[in-house]
Short mmCIF file of C-alpha atoms in Angstrom, two decimals:
data_model
loop_
_atom_site.label_atom_id
_atom_site.label_comp_id
_atom_site.label_asym_id
_atom_site.label_seq_id
_atom_site.Cartn_x
_atom_site.Cartn_y
_atom_site.Cartn_z
CA MET H 1 -24.44 -14.02 -8.24
CA THR H 2 -23.53 -11.82 -11.37
CA GLU H 3 -19.95 -10.69 -11.91
CA ALA H 4 -19.55 -7.02 -10.98
CA PRO H 5 -18.86 -4.05 -13.41
CA MET H 6 -15.38 -2.65 -11.64
CA LEU H 7 -16.53 0.17 -9.79
CA ASP H 8 -19.67 0.89 -11.15
CA PRO H 9 -21.51 3.05 -8.48
CA GLY H 10 -24.94 1.64 -9.58
CA PHE H 11 -24.24 -1.85 -9.03
CA ILE H 12 -22.47 -1.43 -5.60
CA ALA H 13 -25.49 0.60 -4.53
CA GLN H 14 -27.65 -2.46 -5.60
CA LEU H 15 -24.97 -4.94 -3.93
CA LEU H 16 -24.23 -3.60 -0.41
CA PRO H 17 -26.24 -1.71 2.50
CA PHE H 18 -23.52 1.30 2.61
CA ASP H 19 -21.63 3.43 0.37
CA PRO H 20 -18.15 2.08 0.27
CA PHE H 21 -17.21 5.51 -1.46
CA ASP H 22 -18.84 7.70 1.14
CA PRO H 23 -16.17 10.00 3.01
CA ALA H 24 -18.49 9.66 6.45
CA PHE H 25 -18.17 6.08 6.44
CA LEU H 26 -14.39 6.11 5.28
CA ALA H 27 -13.94 8.25 8.27
CA ASP H 28 -16.33 6.22 10.94
CA PRO H 29 -18.53 3.56 9.58
CA TYR H 30 -20.24 2.83 13.20
CA PRO H 31 -23.15 5.29 12.97
CA ILE H 32 -23.93 3.71 9.57
CA TYR H 33 -23.74 0.07 10.70
CA ALA H 34 -26.01 1.16 13.38
CA GLN H 35 -28.49 2.17 10.99
CA ILE H 36 -28.23 -0.56 9.14
CA ARG H 37 -28.75 -3.04 12.40
CA GLU H 38 -31.96 -1.28 13.06
CA LYS H 39 -33.82 -3.13 10.21
CA GLY H 40 -32.57 -6.40 12.06
CA PRO H 41 -29.63 -8.33 12.49
CA VAL H 42 -29.91 -9.89 9.26
CA THR H 43 -31.04 -7.86 5.74
CA ARG H 44 -31.02 -8.10 2.13
CA THR H 45 -29.80 -5.89 -0.50
CA PRO H 46 -31.29 -5.36 -3.70
CA LEU H 47 -29.17 -7.80 -5.65
CA GLY H 48 -29.60 -10.32 -3.23
CA LEU H 49 -26.56 -10.37 -1.10
CA TRP H 50 -27.62 -10.92 3.00
CA ALA H 51 -25.89 -8.19 5.00
CA VAL H 52 -25.36 -9.98 8.82
CA THR H 53 -24.79 -7.46 11.68
CA GLY H 54 -26.16 -8.89 14.37
CA HIS H 55 -23.39 -10.67 16.78
CA GLU H 56 -25.14 -13.85 17.51
CA ALA H 57 -26.27 -14.12 13.95
CA CYS H 58 -22.52 -13.61 12.68
CA SER H 59 -21.15 -15.84 15.29
CA ALA H 60 -23.95 -18.51 14.27
CA VAL H 61 -23.01 -18.25 10.59
CA LEU H 62 -18.88 -18.69 11.40
CA ARG H 63 -19.28 -21.64 13.20
CA ASP H 64 -21.65 -23.16 10.99
CA GLN H 65 -20.11 -25.72 8.34
CA ARG H 66 -23.61 -24.83 5.99
CA PHE H 67 -21.61 -21.93 4.89
CA GLY H 68 -18.20 -21.40 3.11
CA TRP H 69 -16.77 -20.66 0.01
CA GLY H 70 -18.83 -23.10 -2.42
CA ASP H 71 -17.05 -22.93 -5.95
CA GLY H 72 -14.92 -19.75 -4.85
CA ALA H 73 -16.55 -17.54 -7.67
CA THR H 74 -16.06 -14.31 -5.03
CA VAL H 75 -12.70 -14.90 -4.14
CA ALA H 76 -11.75 -16.45 -7.41
CA ASP H 77 -8.97 -13.62 -7.90
CA HIS H 78 -7.23 -14.91 -4.98
CA PHE H 79 -6.51 -18.51 -6.50
CA ARG H 80 -3.17 -19.46 -8.60
CA THR H 81 -3.57 -20.73 -12.08
CA GLU H 82 -0.93 -23.05 -13.62
CA ALA H 83 0.59 -23.00 -16.67
CA ASP H 84 -0.93 -26.23 -17.32
CA GLY H 85 -4.24 -25.06 -16.33
CA THR H 86 -4.02 -26.39 -12.41
CA VAL H 87 -5.45 -24.07 -9.99
CA VAL H 88 -3.86 -23.75 -6.64
CA ARG H 89 -6.85 -22.52 -3.94
CA PRO H 90 -5.23 -21.32 -0.58
CA PHE H 91 -6.66 -23.10 2.26
CA ILE H 92 -8.02 -20.15 3.50
CA PHE H 93 -10.71 -20.00 0.57
CA SER H 94 -11.50 -23.74 0.92
CA ASP H 95 -14.13 -25.46 2.60
CA PRO H 96 -13.63 -29.21 4.09
CA PRO H 97 -11.96 -31.64 3.47
CA GLU H 98 -9.22 -29.69 1.46
CA HIS H 99 -9.47 -27.03 4.09
CA THR H 100 -9.16 -29.48 6.80
CA ARG H 101 -6.18 -31.14 5.05
CA ILE H 102 -4.31 -28.05 4.69
CA ARG H 103 -5.08 -26.33 8.05
CA ALA H 104 -4.12 -29.47 10.09
CA LEU H 105 -0.61 -29.28 8.50
CA VAL H 106 -0.39 -25.09 8.76
CA GLY H 107 -1.70 -25.38 12.09
CA LYS H 108 1.05 -28.21 13.12
CA ALA H 109 4.16 -25.75 12.03
CA PHE H 110 2.18 -22.55 13.53
CA ALA H 111 2.63 -24.27 16.89
CA ALA H 112 2.60 -22.44 20.05
CA ARG H 113 6.63 -22.97 20.33
CA GLN H 114 6.74 -20.94 16.83
CA VAL H 115 5.01 -18.05 18.12
CA ASP H 116 6.32 -17.74 21.83
CA ARG H 117 9.86 -17.74 20.76
CA MET H 118 9.14 -14.18 19.00
CA ARG H 119 7.76 -12.43 22.06
CA THR H 120 11.20 -11.40 22.81
CA THR H 121 11.90 -10.14 19.41
CA ALA H 122 8.83 -8.18 19.16
CA GLU H 123 9.64 -6.35 22.38
CA GLN H 124 13.54 -5.77 20.93
CA VAL H 125 12.28 -4.78 17.76
CA VAL H 126 9.35 -2.24 18.89
CA ARG H 127 12.29 -0.38 21.01
CA GLU H 128 14.75 -0.18 18.11
CA LEU H 129 12.04 1.23 15.95
CA ILE H 130 11.00 3.73 18.54
CA GLU H 131 14.39 5.02 19.35
CA THR H 132 15.13 5.56 15.62
CA ALA H 133 12.17 7.33 15.03
CA ARG H 134 12.72 9.82 17.80
CA ALA H 135 16.18 10.60 16.82
CA GLU H 136 15.31 10.77 13.42
CA ALA H 137 12.36 13.23 13.98
CA GLY H 138 14.07 15.31 16.45
CA ASP H 139 11.26 17.99 17.63
CA GLY H 140 9.38 17.26 14.66
CA PRO H 141 6.26 14.62 14.51
CA ILE H 142 6.39 11.14 14.11
CA ASP H 143 4.29 9.29 12.05
CA LEU H 144 3.14 5.81 14.26
CA MET H 145 2.18 4.13 11.02
CA SER H 146 5.48 4.17 8.80
CA ALA H 147 7.49 4.18 12.46
CA VAL H 148 5.89 1.56 14.17
CA ALA H 149 2.88 -0.11 12.62
CA HIS H 150 4.16 -1.01 9.21
CA PRO H 151 7.81 -2.05 9.92
CA LEU H 152 7.06 -4.13 13.11
CA PRO H 153 4.69 -6.76 11.55
CA GLY H 154 7.22 -6.79 8.82
CA ARG H 155 9.96 -7.64 10.49
CA MET H 156 8.43 -10.22 12.64
CA GLN H 157 7.37 -12.23 9.70
CA ASN H 158 10.99 -11.59 8.14
CA ALA H 159 12.01 -13.22 11.12
CA LEU H 160 9.52 -15.76 11.32
CA LEU H 161 10.62 -17.00 7.93
CA ASP H 162 14.22 -16.40 8.43
CA VAL H 163 14.48 -13.82 5.09
CA PRO H 164 17.73 -12.60 4.34
CA ALA H 165 18.39 -9.05 5.44
CA GLU H 166 19.00 -8.19 1.44
CA HIS H 167 15.85 -8.97 0.80
CA ALA H 168 13.77 -7.85 3.81
CA ALA H 169 12.50 -4.56 2.64
CA ARG H 170 11.33 -5.84 -0.68
CA PHE H 171 9.62 -8.70 0.90
CA ASP H 172 7.16 -6.31 3.13
CA GLU H 173 6.75 -3.89 0.14
CA LEU H 174 5.32 -7.02 -1.84
CA SER H 175 3.22 -8.01 1.46
CA GLY H 176 1.64 -4.70 1.47
CA ASP H 177 0.79 -4.55 -1.96
CA ILE H 178 -1.09 -7.77 -1.72
CA ALA H 179 -2.53 -6.91 1.14
CA ARG H 180 -4.31 -3.51 -0.30
CA GLY H 181 -5.47 -5.74 -3.09
CA LEU H 182 -7.83 -7.98 -0.10
CA ASP H 183 -10.74 -6.25 -1.18
CA PRO H 184 -12.91 -7.42 -4.00
CA SER H 185 -11.62 -6.79 -7.74
CA PHE H 186 -14.42 -4.30 -8.06
CA LEU H 187 -13.61 -2.10 -5.53
CA LEU H 188 -10.17 -1.50 -7.06
CA GLY H 189 -8.69 -0.03 -9.52
CA PRO H 190 -6.47 -1.54 -12.60
CA GLU H 191 -3.37 -0.59 -11.27
CA GLU H 192 -4.13 -1.87 -7.70
CA ILE H 193 -5.14 -5.01 -9.15
CA ALA H 194 -1.95 -5.56 -11.47
CA LYS H 195 0.18 -4.41 -8.53
CA ARG H 196 -1.58 -7.04 -6.31
CA ASP H 197 -1.39 -9.64 -8.98
CA ASN H 198 2.62 -8.95 -9.80
CA ALA H 199 3.60 -8.75 -6.18
CA ARG H 200 1.95 -12.21 -5.53
CA THR H 201 3.84 -13.86 -8.27
CA GLU H 202 6.80 -12.30 -7.10
CA LEU H 203 6.50 -13.67 -3.66
CA TYR H 204 5.38 -16.97 -4.73
CA ARG H 205 8.76 -17.05 -6.73
CA TYR H 206 10.85 -15.88 -3.60
CA ILE H 207 8.99 -18.44 -1.45
CA GLY H 208 9.49 -21.19 -3.58
CA GLU H 209 13.33 -20.12 -3.54
CA LEU H 210 13.56 -20.16 0.25
CA ALA H 211 11.48 -23.29 0.44
CA GLU H 212 14.27 -25.18 -1.62
CA GLN H 213 17.10 -23.71 0.40
CA ARG H 214 14.91 -24.67 3.68
CA ARG H 215 14.46 -28.07 1.83
CA ALA H 216 18.50 -28.61 1.61
CA LYS H 217 19.29 -26.82 4.85
CA PRO H 218 16.16 -26.71 7.52
CA GLY H 219 16.73 -24.35 10.33
CA THR H 220 13.79 -23.12 12.95
CA ASP H 221 11.69 -20.97 10.57
CA LEU H 222 8.14 -21.45 9.45
CA ILE H 223 9.51 -22.12 6.05
CA SER H 224 11.36 -25.29 7.34
CA GLU H 225 8.45 -26.10 9.40
CA LEU H 226 5.99 -26.51 6.66
CA VAL H 227 8.52 -27.97 4.16
CA ALA H 228 8.98 -30.51 6.89
CA VAL H 229 5.56 -30.98 8.05
CA GLU H 230 3.54 -34.08 7.62
CA GLU H 231 0.10 -35.49 8.99
CA GLY H 232 -0.62 -39.17 8.32
CA GLY H 233 1.44 -39.38 5.37
CA ASP H 234 0.28 -36.18 3.85
CA THR H 235 2.71 -33.07 3.09
CA LEU H 236 2.19 -29.39 1.46
CA THR H 237 3.01 -29.61 -2.38
CA PRO H 238 5.86 -26.97 -3.24
CA GLU H 239 2.35 -24.93 -5.19
CA GLU H 240 0.48 -25.33 -1.98
CA LEU H 241 3.24 -23.99 0.23
CA GLU H 242 4.05 -21.00 -1.85
CA VAL H 243 0.23 -19.72 -1.87
CA THR H 244 -0.08 -20.52 1.56
CA CYS H 245 2.48 -18.59 2.91
CA THR H 246 1.72 -15.48 0.66
CA LEU H 247 -1.74 -15.05 1.80
CA LEU H 248 -1.30 -15.71 5.40
CA LEU H 249 1.64 -13.46 5.41
CA SER H 250 0.09 -10.87 3.58
CA ALA H 251 -3.28 -11.04 5.40
CA GLY H 252 -1.53 -11.00 8.98
CA TYR H 253 0.38 -8.21 8.03
CA ALA H 254 -2.30 -6.03 7.34
CA THR H 255 -4.65 -7.13 10.00
CA THR H 256 -1.45 -6.63 12.28
CA VAL H 257 -0.83 -3.29 10.83
CA ASN H 258 -4.31 -1.83 11.36
CA LEU H 259 -4.63 -3.20 14.54
CA ILE H 260 -1.72 -1.25 16.20
CA GLY H 261 -2.47 1.80 13.96
CA ASN H 262 -6.50 1.74 15.14
CA GLY H 263 -5.76 0.63 18.16
CA MET H 264 -3.33 3.40 18.98
CA PHE H 265 -5.41 6.16 17.40
CA ALA H 266 -8.52 5.10 19.81
CA LEU H 267 -6.01 5.49 22.76
CA LEU H 268 -4.23 8.49 22.23
CA GLY H 269 -7.91 10.25 21.76
CA ARG H 270 -8.89 9.03 25.26
CA PRO H 271 -5.96 9.88 28.11
CA ASP H 272 -8.08 8.45 30.85
CA GLN H 273 -7.68 5.12 29.21
CA ARG H 274 -4.35 5.65 28.13
CA ASP H 275 -3.81 6.80 32.13
CA TRP H 276 -5.79 3.51 33.02
CA LEU H 277 -3.37 1.29 30.93
CA ARG H 278 -0.31 3.15 32.38
CA ALA H 279 -1.67 1.94 35.98
CA HIS H 280 -2.34 -1.29 34.91
CA PRO H 281 0.60 -2.96 32.62
CA GLY H 282 -0.07 -6.54 32.86
CA GLN H 283 -3.63 -5.77 31.17
CA VAL H 284 -2.04 -4.94 28.01
CA PRO H 285 -3.41 -8.03 26.15
CA ALA H 286 -6.67 -7.37 27.67
CA ALA H 287 -6.85 -4.05 26.17
CA VAL H 288 -5.52 -5.19 22.75
CA GLU H 289 -8.54 -7.23 22.70
CA GLU H 290 -10.71 -4.04 23.50
CA MET H 291 -9.22 -2.24 20.58
CA LEU H 292 -9.56 -5.30 18.48
CA ARG H 293 -13.31 -5.30 18.93
CA PHE H 294 -13.30 -1.52 19.18
CA ASP H 295 -12.15 -0.60 15.84
CA THR H 296 -11.76 -3.91 14.40
CA PRO H 297 -9.08 -4.35 10.90
CA VAL H 298 -11.09 -6.98 9.39
CA GLN H 299 -14.70 -5.53 9.18
CA MET H 300 -16.10 -7.99 6.58
CA ILE H 301 -16.10 -11.56 6.14
CA SER H 302 -17.78 -13.11 3.27
CA ARG H 303 -19.52 -16.44 3.40
CA VAL H 304 -21.55 -18.36 0.41
CA ALA H 305 -24.55 -20.85 1.89
CA LEU H 306 -23.43 -24.52 1.00
CA ALA H 307 -27.09 -25.85 1.67
CA GLU H 308 -30.42 -24.24 2.64
CA ALA H 309 -29.80 -22.62 6.71
CA GLU H 310 -31.48 -20.04 8.40
CA ILE H 311 -30.29 -17.03 9.96
CA ALA H 312 -31.86 -15.03 12.47
CA GLY H 313 -35.87 -16.38 10.97
CA HIS H 314 -34.41 -15.80 7.45
CA THR H 315 -33.79 -18.73 4.90
CA ILE H 316 -30.92 -18.59 2.71
CA GLN H 317 -30.68 -20.79 0.03
CA PRO H 318 -27.59 -22.80 -1.34
CA GLY H 319 -25.27 -20.46 -3.43
CA GLU H 320 -26.46 -17.45 -1.93
CA GLN H 321 -23.72 -14.63 -0.69
CA VAL H 322 -23.58 -13.73 3.22
CA MET H 323 -21.88 -10.36 4.04
CA LEU H 324 -20.90 -10.95 7.83
CA MET H 325 -20.07 -7.37 9.08
CA ILE H 326 -17.43 -8.09 11.98
CA GLY H 327 -17.37 -4.15 12.62
CA ALA H 328 -20.67 -3.87 13.21
CA ALA H 329 -21.24 -6.69 15.12
CA SER H 330 -18.21 -5.78 17.46
CA HIS H 331 -20.64 -2.53 18.44
CA ASP H 332 -23.86 -4.76 18.80
CA PRO H 333 -25.71 -3.19 21.98
CA ASP H 334 -27.26 -6.60 22.83
CA VAL H 335 -23.48 -7.96 23.49
CA TYR H 336 -21.78 -5.20 24.52
CA ASP H 337 -22.48 -2.22 27.27
CA ASP H 338 -22.02 1.37 25.76
CA PRO H 339 -20.30 -0.34 22.60
CA ASP H 340 -19.36 3.03 21.02
CA GLU H 341 -16.96 3.51 23.88
CA LEU H 342 -13.38 2.46 24.60
CA ARG H 343 -13.02 0.48 27.74
CA LEU H 344 -9.89 -0.95 28.18
CA ASP H 345 -11.25 -2.73 31.21
CA ARG H 346 -14.33 -4.36 29.54
CA PRO H 347 -14.81 -7.92 30.53
CA ALA H 348 -13.31 -10.22 28.02
CA GLY H 349 -16.34 -11.11 25.38
CA ARG H 350 -16.51 -13.29 22.24
CA ASN H 351 -14.27 -11.24 19.95
CA LEU H 352 -14.92 -11.39 16.17
CA GLY H 353 -11.68 -9.68 15.16
CA PHE H 354 -10.26 -12.95 14.07
CA GLY H 355 -13.17 -14.77 12.93
CA LEU H 356 -14.49 -17.81 14.60
CA GLY H 357 -14.91 -21.64 13.85
CA ILE H 358 -12.83 -23.64 11.62
CA HIS H 359 -11.52 -20.78 9.77
CA PHE H 360 -10.43 -18.98 12.74
CA CYS H 361 -7.34 -17.02 11.52
CA VAL H 362 -4.20 -19.25 12.28
CA GLY H 363 -2.02 -16.41 12.39
CA ALA H 364 -4.05 -14.88 15.44
CA PRO H 365 -1.29 -15.47 18.05
CA LEU H 366 1.36 -13.89 16.22
CA ALA H 367 -0.73 -10.78 15.52
CA ARG H 368 -2.04 -10.52 19.19
CA LEU H 369 1.62 -10.86 20.35
CA THR H 370 3.12 -8.05 17.88
CA ALA H 371 0.27 -5.70 18.83
CA GLN H 372 0.75 -6.20 22.37
CA ALA H 373 4.18 -5.36 22.13
CA ALA H 374 3.72 -2.12 20.41
CA VAL H 375 0.85 -1.20 22.57
CA SER H 376 2.59 -1.54 25.81
CA ALA H 377 5.69 0.47 24.38
CA LEU H 378 3.94 3.09 23.23
CA ALA H 379 1.52 3.54 25.96
CA GLU H 380 4.73 4.41 28.35
CA LEU H 381 5.34 7.49 26.08
CA ASP H 382 3.58 11.20 26.25
CA LEU H 383 2.10 11.31 22.72
CA GLU H 384 -0.06 13.80 21.41
CA PRO H 385 -1.98 13.16 18.00
CA VAL H 386 -0.97 16.10 15.44
CA THR H 387 -4.85 15.57 14.16
CA GLY H 388 -8.15 14.11 15.13
CA THR H 389 -8.66 13.38 11.91
CA PRO H 390 -5.65 11.20 10.23
CA ALA H 391 -6.11 10.21 6.58
CA ARG H 392 -7.33 6.45 6.10
CA VAL H 393 -6.55 3.97 3.57
CA PRO H 394 -9.93 3.27 1.07
CA ASN H 395 -10.04 -0.51 1.79
CA ILE H 396 -13.72 -1.68 3.03
CA ILE H 397 -12.68 -5.27 4.05
CA MET H 398 -9.38 -3.96 6.06
CA ARG H 399 -9.98 -0.81 7.87
CA GLY H 400 -6.80 1.04 8.66
CA LEU H 401 -4.76 4.65 9.08
CA ALA H 402 -2.91 5.91 5.84
CA GLU H 403 -0.51 7.79 8.69
CA LEU H 404 -0.96 8.57 12.39
CA PRO H 405 1.55 11.85 13.00
CA VAL H 406 1.99 12.38 16.60
CA ARG H 407 4.34 14.23 18.86
CA VAL H 408 6.49 13.40 21.84
CA THR H 409 5.69 15.74 24.54
CA GLY H 410 7.24 14.28 27.59
#
């Protein structure tokens, strides 16, 4: 696919089946997705990108190993190039067998015990954040994004990696800068790209320093696990560890922040659903799954055809790019009754919010645990939104709020 001129409106209009800069799309993309889906579950844009809006079609592509990243041209700006010209490719953006090798190692370090031990931490941290926010706000509004949604995943990541307290704030800032840069570079300005790239470089170096410390003095944290992990005699190289940690943490940070923010915004606008959740506190995990479906943080996932394949009757040629529109698939009326309604008692379905298949998000259990702790604690409070139209971050891959001001009314 031809390289895009940065922020060229004409190019973007030919490439994407929607206008990512349209304020109406930023505020609520779901009616626009519905219009695209009316043309069928798979459509092709003038520049040859295949847009997949149907849930069944998205699921099929995510499971089909004939779709992957190929030469990685569409995500090359996430690669790391060493001084000698060696390219270190994050396993998230690689195909088997390299993806299989690194995923097996990372999966062992991200074992259930690593995540389960964080549950009490999440519950304690969210209580502390709420208490601090209420004390500082007094009778004034609280911004749930800056008070809870952003610091909670950051604190969780810092605990998972055992980041020294004096570096925690900078670590969170770097993760946020990289997360903003998850959109394609042609949708970002020069300053955003520079900020993303500089943050990556600094985080690579910092994680490398922590890894050296943990080699000398191992702990129970994730970096210690990644340093020590082995599968059939194979281990992660220092560069692989740094790149893997950096991208996993920035992507995980952004997903969790926006799952909490989007979910709470949806909940606060529907008092009947909040009342239901208070009456059914044991259903918080299911409620978070519905929030993930209703306004999913990860709106789109890109794939490239590695071999000829068929999607919903359309033949996709090797090298052609496929955009899986997860936000649209999550509102597919063929799968969900009343898809545009938030229903916390909705039966569990095939949620695509964390992907599917071999690229399923390895950090999903931690993101879910963190969001569950936040929703459980916040749902107990009498919160009233200050505005029905809070500002949003102008991303298209990762959908989220810039702020969520609320008042505590009880």
